[in-house]
Short mmCIF file of C-alpha atoms in Angstrom, two decimals:
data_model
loop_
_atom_site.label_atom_id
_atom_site.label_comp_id
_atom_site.label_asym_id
_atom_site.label_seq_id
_atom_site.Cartn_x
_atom_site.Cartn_y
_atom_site.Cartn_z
CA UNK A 1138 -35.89 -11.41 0.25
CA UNK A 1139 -35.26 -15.27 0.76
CA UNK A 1140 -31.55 -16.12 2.34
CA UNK A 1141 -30.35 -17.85 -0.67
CA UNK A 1142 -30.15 -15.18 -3.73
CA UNK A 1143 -28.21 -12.25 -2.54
CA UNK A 1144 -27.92 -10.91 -6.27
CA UNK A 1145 -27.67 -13.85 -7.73
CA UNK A 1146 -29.57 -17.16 -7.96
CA UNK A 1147 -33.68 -16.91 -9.32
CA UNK A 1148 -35.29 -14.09 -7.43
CA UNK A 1149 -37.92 -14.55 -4.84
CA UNK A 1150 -40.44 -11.83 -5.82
CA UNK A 1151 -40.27 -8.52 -7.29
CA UNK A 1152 -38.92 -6.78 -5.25
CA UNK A 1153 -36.11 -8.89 -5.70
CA UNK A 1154 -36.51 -9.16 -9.46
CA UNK A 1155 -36.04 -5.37 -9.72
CA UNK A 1156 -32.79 -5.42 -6.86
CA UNK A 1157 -31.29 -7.61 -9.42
CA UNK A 1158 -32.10 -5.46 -12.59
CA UNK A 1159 -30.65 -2.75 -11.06
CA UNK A 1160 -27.41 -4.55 -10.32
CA UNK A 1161 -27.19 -5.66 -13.86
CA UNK A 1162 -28.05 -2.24 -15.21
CA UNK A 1163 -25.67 -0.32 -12.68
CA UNK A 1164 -22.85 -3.13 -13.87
CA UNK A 1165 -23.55 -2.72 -17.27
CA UNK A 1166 -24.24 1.15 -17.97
CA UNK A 1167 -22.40 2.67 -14.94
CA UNK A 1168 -24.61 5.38 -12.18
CA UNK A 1169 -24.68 8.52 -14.55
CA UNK A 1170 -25.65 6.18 -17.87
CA UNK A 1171 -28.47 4.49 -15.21
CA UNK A 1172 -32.45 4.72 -16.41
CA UNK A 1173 -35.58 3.18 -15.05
CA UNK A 1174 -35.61 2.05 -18.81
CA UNK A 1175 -32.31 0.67 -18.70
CA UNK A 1176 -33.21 -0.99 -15.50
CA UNK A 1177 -36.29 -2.49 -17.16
CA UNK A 1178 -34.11 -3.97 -20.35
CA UNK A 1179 -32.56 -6.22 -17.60
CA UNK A 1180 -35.71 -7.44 -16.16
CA UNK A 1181 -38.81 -9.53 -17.71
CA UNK A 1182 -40.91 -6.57 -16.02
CA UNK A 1183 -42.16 -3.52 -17.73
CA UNK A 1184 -41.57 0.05 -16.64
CA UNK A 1185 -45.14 0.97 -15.08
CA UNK A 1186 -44.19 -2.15 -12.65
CA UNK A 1187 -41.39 -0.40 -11.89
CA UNK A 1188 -43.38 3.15 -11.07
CA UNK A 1189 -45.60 0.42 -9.23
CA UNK A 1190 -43.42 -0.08 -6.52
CA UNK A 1191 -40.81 3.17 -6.39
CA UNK A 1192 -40.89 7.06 -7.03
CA UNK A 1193 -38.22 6.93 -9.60
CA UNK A 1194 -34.78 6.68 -10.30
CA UNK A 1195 -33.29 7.40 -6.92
CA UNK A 1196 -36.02 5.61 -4.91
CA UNK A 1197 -34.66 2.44 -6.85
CA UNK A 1198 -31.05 3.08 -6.21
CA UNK A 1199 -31.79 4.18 -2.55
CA UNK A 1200 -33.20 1.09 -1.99
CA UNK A 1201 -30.60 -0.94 -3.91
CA UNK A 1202 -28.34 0.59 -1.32
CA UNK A 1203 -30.45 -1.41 1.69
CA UNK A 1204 -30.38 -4.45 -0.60
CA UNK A 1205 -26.60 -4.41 -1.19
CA UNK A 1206 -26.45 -3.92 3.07
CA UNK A 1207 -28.70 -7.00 3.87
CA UNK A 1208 -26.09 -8.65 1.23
CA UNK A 1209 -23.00 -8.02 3.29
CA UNK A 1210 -24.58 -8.62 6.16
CA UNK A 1211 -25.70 -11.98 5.78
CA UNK A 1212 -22.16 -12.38 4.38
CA UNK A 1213 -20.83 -11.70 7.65
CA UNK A 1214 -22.97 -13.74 9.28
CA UNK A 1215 -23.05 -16.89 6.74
CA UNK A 1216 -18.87 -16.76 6.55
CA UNK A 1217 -18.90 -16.32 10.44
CA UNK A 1218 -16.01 -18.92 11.73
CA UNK A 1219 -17.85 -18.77 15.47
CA UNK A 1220 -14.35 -17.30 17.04
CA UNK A 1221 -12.89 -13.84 17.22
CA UNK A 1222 -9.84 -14.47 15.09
CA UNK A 1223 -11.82 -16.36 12.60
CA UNK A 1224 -14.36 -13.84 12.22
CA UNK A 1225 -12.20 -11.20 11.92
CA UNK A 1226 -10.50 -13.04 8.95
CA UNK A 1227 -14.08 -13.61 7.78
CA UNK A 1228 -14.55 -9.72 7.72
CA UNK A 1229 -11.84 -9.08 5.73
CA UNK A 1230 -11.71 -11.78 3.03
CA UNK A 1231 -15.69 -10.88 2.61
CA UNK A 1232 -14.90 -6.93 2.54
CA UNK A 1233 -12.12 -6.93 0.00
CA UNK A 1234 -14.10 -9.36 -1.64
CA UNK A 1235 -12.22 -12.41 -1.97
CA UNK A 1236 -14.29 -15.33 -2.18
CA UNK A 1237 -15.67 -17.41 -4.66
CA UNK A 1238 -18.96 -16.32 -6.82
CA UNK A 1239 -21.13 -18.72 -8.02
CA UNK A 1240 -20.59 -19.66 -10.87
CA UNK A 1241 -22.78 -17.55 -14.09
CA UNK A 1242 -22.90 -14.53 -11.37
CA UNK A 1243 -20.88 -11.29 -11.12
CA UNK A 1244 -17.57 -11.71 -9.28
CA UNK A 1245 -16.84 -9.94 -5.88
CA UNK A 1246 -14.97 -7.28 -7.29
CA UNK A 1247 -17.98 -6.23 -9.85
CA UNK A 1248 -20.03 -6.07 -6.37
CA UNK A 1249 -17.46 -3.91 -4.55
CA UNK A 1250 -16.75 -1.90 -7.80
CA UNK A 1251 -20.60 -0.83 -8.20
CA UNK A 1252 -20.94 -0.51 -3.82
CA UNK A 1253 -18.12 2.16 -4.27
CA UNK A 1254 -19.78 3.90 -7.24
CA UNK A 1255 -22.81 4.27 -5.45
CA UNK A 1256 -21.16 5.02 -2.26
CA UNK A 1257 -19.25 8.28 -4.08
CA UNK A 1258 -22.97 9.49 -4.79
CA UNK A 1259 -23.33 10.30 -1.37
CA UNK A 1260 -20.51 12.90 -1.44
CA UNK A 1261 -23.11 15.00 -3.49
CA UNK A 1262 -26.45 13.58 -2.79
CA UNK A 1263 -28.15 13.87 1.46
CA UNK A 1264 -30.12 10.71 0.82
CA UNK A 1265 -27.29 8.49 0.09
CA UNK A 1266 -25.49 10.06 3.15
CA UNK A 1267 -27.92 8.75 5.53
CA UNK A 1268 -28.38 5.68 4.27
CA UNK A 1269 -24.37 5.04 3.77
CA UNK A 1270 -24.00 6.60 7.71
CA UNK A 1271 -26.01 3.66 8.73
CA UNK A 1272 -24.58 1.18 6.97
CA UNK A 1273 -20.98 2.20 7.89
CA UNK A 1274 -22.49 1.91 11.58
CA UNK A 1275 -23.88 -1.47 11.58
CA UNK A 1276 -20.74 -2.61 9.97
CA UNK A 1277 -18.20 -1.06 12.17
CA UNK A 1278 -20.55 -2.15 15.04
CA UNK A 1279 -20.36 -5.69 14.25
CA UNK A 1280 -16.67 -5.60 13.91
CA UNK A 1281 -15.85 -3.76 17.27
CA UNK A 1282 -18.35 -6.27 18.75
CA UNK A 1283 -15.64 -9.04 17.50
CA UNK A 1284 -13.36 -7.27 18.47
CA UNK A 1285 -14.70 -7.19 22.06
CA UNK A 1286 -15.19 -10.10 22.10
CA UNK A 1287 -11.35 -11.18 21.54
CA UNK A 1288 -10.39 -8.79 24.51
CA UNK A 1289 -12.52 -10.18 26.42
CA UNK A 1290 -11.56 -13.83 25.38
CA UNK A 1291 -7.95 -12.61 25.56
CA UNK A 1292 -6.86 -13.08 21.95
CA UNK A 1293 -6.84 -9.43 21.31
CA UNK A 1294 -5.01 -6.90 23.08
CA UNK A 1295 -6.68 -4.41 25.02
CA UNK A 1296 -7.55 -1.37 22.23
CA UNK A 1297 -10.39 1.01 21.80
CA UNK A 1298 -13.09 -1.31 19.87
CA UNK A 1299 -15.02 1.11 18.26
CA UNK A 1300 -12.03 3.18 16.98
CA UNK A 1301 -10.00 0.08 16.16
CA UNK A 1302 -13.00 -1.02 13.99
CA UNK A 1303 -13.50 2.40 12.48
CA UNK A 1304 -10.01 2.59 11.12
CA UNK A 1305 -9.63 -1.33 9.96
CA UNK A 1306 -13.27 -0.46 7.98
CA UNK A 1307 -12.08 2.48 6.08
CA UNK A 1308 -8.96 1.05 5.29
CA UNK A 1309 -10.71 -1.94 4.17
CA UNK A 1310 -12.89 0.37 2.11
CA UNK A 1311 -9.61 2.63 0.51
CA UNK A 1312 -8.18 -1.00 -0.28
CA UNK A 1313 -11.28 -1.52 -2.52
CA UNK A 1314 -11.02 1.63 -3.69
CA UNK A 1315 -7.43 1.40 -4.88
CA UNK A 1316 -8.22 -2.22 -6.08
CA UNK A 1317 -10.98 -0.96 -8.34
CA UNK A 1318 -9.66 2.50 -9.73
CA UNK A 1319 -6.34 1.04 -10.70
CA UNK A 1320 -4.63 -1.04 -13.22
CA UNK A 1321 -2.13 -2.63 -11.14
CA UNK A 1322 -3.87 -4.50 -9.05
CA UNK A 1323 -2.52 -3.62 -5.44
CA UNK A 1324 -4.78 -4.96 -3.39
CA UNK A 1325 -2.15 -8.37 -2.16
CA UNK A 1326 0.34 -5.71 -1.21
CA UNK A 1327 -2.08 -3.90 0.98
CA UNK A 1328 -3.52 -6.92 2.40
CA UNK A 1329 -0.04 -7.65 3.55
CA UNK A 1330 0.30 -4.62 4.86
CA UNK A 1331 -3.25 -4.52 7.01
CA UNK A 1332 -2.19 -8.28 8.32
CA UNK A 1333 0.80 -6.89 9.77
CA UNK A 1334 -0.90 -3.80 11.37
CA UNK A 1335 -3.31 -6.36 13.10
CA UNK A 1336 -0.86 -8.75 14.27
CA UNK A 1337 1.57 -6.51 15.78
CA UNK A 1338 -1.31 -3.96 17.45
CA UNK A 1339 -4.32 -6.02 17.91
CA UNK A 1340 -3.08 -10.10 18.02
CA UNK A 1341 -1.64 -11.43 21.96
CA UNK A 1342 -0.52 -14.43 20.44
CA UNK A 1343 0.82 -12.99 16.29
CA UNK A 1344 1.25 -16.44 15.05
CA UNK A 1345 -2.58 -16.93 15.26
CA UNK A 1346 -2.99 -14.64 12.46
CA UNK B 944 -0.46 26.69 -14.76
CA UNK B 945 1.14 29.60 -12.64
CA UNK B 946 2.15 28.39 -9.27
CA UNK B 947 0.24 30.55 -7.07
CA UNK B 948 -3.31 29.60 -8.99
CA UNK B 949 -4.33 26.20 -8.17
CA UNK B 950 -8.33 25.68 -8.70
CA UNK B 951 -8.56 28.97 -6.87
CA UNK B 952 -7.69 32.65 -7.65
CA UNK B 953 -7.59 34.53 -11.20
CA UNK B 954 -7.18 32.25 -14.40
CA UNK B 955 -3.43 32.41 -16.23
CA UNK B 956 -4.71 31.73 -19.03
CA UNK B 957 -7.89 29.78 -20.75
CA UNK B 958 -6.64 26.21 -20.00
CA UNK B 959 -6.78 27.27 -16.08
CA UNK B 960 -10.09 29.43 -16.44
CA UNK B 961 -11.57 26.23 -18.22
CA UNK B 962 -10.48 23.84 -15.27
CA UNK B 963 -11.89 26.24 -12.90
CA UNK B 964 -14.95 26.35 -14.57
CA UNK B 965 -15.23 22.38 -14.20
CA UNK B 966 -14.12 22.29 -10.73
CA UNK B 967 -17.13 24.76 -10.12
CA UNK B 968 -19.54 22.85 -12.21
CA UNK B 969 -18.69 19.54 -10.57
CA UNK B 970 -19.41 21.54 -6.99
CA UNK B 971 -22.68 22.56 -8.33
CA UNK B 972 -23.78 19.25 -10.37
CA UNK B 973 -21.91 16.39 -9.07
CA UNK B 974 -20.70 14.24 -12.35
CA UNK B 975 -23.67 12.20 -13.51
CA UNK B 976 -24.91 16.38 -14.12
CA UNK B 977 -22.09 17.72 -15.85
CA UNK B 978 -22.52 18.81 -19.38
CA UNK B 979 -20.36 21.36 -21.75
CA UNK B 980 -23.18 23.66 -21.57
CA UNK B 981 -22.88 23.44 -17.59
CA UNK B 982 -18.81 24.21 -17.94
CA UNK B 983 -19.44 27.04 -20.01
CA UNK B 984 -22.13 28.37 -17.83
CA UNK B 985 -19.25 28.97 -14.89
CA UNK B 986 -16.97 31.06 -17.00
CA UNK B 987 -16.87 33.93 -19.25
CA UNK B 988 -15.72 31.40 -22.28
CA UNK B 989 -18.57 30.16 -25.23
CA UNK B 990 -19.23 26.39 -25.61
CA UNK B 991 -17.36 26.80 -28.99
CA UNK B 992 -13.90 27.88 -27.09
CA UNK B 993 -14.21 24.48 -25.22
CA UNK B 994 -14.81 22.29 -28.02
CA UNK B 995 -11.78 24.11 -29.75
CA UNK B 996 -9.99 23.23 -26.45
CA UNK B 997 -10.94 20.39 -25.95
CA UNK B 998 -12.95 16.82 -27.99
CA UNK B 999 -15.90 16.60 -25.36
CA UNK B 1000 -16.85 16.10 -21.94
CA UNK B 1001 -14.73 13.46 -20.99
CA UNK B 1002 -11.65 15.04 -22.12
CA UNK B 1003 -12.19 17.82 -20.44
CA UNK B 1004 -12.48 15.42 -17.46
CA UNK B 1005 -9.70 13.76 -17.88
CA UNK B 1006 -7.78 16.99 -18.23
CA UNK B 1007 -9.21 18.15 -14.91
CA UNK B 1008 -8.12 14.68 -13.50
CA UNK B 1009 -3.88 15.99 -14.50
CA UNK B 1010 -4.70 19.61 -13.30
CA UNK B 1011 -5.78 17.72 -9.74
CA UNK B 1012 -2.97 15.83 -9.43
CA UNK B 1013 -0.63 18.39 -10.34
CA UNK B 1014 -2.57 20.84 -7.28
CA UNK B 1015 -2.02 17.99 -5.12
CA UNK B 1016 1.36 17.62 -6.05
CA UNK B 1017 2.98 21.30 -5.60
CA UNK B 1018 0.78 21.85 -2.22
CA UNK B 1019 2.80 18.21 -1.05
CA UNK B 1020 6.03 20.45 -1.93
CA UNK B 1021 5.17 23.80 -0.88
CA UNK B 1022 3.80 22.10 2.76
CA UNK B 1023 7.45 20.35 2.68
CA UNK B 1024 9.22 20.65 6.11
CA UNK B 1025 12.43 19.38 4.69
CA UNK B 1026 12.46 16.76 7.28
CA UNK B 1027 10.51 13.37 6.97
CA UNK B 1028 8.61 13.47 10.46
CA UNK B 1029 7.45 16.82 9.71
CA UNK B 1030 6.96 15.81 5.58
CA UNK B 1031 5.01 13.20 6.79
CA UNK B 1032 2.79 15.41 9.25
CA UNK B 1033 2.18 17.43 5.95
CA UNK B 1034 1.57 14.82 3.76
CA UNK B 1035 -1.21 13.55 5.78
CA UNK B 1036 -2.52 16.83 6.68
CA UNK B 1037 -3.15 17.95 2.67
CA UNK B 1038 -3.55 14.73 1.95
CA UNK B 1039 -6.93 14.68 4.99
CA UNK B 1040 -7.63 18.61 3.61
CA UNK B 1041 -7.18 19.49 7.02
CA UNK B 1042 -5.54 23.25 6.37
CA UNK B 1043 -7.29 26.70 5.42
CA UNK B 1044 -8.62 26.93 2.39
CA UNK B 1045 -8.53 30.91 1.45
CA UNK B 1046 -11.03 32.70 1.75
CA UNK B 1047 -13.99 33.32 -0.95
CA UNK B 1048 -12.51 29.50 -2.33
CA UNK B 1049 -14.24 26.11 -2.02
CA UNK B 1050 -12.73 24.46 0.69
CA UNK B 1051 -10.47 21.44 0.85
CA UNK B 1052 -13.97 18.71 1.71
CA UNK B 1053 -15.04 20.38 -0.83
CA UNK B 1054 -11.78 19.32 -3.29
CA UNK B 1055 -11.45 15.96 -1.58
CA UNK B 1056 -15.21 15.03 -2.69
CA UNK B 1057 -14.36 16.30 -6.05
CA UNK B 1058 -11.30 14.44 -6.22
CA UNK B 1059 -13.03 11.28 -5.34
CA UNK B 1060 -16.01 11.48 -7.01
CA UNK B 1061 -14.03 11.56 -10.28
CA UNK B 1062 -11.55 8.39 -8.40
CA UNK B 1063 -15.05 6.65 -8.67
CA UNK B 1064 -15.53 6.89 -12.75
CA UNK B 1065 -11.95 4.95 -12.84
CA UNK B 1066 -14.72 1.58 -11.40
CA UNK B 1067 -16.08 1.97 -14.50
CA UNK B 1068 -14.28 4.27 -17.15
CA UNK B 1069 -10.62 2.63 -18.32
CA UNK B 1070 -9.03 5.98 -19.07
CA UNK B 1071 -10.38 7.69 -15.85
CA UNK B 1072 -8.56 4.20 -14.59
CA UNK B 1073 -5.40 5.00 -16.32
CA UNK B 1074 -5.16 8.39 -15.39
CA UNK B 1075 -5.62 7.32 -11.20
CA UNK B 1076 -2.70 4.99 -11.89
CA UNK B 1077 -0.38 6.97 -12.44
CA UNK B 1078 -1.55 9.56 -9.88
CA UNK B 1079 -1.36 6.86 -7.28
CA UNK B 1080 2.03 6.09 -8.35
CA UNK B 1081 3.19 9.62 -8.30
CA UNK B 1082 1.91 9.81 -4.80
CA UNK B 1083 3.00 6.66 -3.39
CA UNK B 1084 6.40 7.21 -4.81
CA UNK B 1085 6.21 10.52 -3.30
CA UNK B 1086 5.43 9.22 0.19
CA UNK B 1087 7.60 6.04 0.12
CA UNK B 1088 10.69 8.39 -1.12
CA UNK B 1089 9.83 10.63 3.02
CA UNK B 1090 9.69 6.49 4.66
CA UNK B 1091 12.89 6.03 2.91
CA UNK B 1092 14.99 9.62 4.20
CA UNK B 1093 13.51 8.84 7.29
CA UNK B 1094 15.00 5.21 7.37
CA UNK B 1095 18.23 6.73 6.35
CA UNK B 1096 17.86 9.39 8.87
CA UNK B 1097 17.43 6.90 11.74
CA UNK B 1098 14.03 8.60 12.57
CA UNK B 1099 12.17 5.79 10.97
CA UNK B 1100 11.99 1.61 11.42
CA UNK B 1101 13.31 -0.13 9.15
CA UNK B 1102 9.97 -0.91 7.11
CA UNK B 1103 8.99 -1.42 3.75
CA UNK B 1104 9.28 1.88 2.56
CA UNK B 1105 6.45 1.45 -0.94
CA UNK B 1106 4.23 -1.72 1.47
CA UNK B 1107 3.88 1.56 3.90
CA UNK B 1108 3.38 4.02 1.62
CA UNK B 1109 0.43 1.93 -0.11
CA UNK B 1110 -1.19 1.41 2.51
CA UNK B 1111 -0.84 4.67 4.57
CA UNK B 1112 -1.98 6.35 0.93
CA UNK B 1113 -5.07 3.43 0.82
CA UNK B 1114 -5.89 4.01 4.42
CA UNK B 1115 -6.25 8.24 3.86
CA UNK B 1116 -8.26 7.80 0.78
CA UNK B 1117 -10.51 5.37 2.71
CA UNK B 1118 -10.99 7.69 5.50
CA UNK B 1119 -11.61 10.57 2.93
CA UNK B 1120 -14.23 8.38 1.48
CA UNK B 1121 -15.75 7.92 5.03
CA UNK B 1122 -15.60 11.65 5.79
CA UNK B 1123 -17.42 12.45 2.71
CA UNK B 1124 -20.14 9.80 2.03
CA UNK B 1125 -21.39 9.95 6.48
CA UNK B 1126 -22.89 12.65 8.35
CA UNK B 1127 -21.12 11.72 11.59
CA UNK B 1128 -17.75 13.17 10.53
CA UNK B 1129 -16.08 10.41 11.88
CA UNK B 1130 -12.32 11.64 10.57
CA UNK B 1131 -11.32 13.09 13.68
CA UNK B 1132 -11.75 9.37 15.63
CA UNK B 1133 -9.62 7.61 11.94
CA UNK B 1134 -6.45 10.31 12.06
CA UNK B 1135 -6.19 9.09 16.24
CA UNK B 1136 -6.02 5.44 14.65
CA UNK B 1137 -3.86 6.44 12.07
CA UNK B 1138 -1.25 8.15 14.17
CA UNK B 1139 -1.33 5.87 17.07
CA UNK B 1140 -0.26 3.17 13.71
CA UNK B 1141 2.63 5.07 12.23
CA UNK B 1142 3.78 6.21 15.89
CA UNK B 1143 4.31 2.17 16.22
CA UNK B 1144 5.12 0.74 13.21
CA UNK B 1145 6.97 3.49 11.69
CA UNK B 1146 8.29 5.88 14.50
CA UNK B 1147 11.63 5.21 16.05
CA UNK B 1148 10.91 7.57 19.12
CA UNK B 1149 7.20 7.82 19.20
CA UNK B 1150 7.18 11.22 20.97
CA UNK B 1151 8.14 12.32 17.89
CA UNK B 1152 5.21 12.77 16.35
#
């Protein structure tokens, strides 16, 4: 997967080609209207190439889930400001999605929209547990680790990393979730909200925030 | 809908034995596998009594959706306290499906993954997106109507009473989403956060709670 296309942009083999076919299919048809087939229609490749290189349905989406990981990820790390406070502002503008797509690409909240409809398949399916598990871990890992960081630098007060970055991650996450399953658009409210939380319990200095 | 039947319990009448029959179908199948056929299969009712019930699958659904929030609703009231410290303990108790479920009945993980699996169809289904609305409003209006009493009361800061009801009814449905998409069960570590936040934005004497 080359650094430059994280769903968008040309892809840099097939693997990639059918990462990106699956995001368009999942965006366009939904998870229970989702195909190899369908997946196919959004791809110059034909359906054995497909059964080439997965088991099937799930396999795909499964591994979709990994791709859509890597994505954030490299987010993180891309939009990372080099400083605890900055990075933790990084982490939440690139979690709720708010930052510019390229343009001719889906927007952020398309991305989050079809991350949470995949994520709800884990409530029923073991597969998608495990892989979701670990990718709630790295996350929340790499956010206590700034937050660690500003303790140790003194810009953060002295809380419990891991469960400071646990909570801020599934809040972040029920933000999205409200954001997307609503029609009034709450999310500015709720950012408000979270920035006060983490000024008055995490920030030393509040005006830094 | 008697009182004393929600998703659990003997039928009042066909409109309750139908949305039990969903709520068990969904259990078994998840959404992407629920069909009429499927509904029918959990109840002593023919496919022919649903479709004179009801226009299709989606209806049904959506019908479900109101019977949910109208479970969630009266167990909100019946776990009242009648004062906002301990309405707010309840709130966030049902709200976390942290209380017994009786026996021989699915139990409240069980509801909660229901619940938002279905949430998840509002990413991509408008009138699933409708219906959430106003569910969210209900409860927020709900909860904000406890912060309020309790700023009255003295018991309370004086906060925002609907900014900290958003965001304390965001933050549960994102640790709900946690709880049911991991397999590290990481809710117990998310309610600490949670209640160390509303013992110090929200609580007057923090001992309180």
């Amino acid at each position: 997967m080359s650094d430059e296309a994280p769903l968008d942009g040309e892809p840099a083999d097939t693997h990639e080609a059918i990462m990106m076919a699956t995001f368009a299919a999942l965006q366009k048809h939904g998870y229970p209207g989702i195909s190899i087939q369908r997946i196919a229609d959004e791809s110059d490749l034909t359906k054995s190439t497909f059964y080439h290189h997965f088991d099937g349905k799930d396999d795909i989406l499964l591994s979709f889930v990994q791709y859509m990981r890597d994505y954030f990820e490299r987010g993180y790390r891309i939009e990372s400001a080099g400083d605890p406070v900055g990075d933790l502002k990084a982490y939440i503008t690139i979690s709720l999605g708010e930052y510019p797509a390229p343009e001719g690409t889906p927007d952020a909240g398309e991305r989050i929209g079809t991350y949470l409809e995949l994520r709800s398949q884990a409530i029923q399916n073991p597969a998608f547990r495990e892989e979701f598990t670990e990718m709630s871990a790295d996350l929340v890992d790499y956010l206590a680790e700034i937050i660690q960081t500003g303790i140790d630098a003194g810009v953060f007060r002295s809380v419990d990393p891991h469960r400071t970055a646990e909570f801020l991650s599934a809040t972040l996450e029920g933000i999205n979730l409200q954001q997307t399953t609503r029609t009034d658009e709450p999310v500015g409210l709720l950012r408000e909200e979270l920035e006060s939380y983490i000024r008055s319990e995490l920030l030393v200095d509040d005006a830094a925030f």
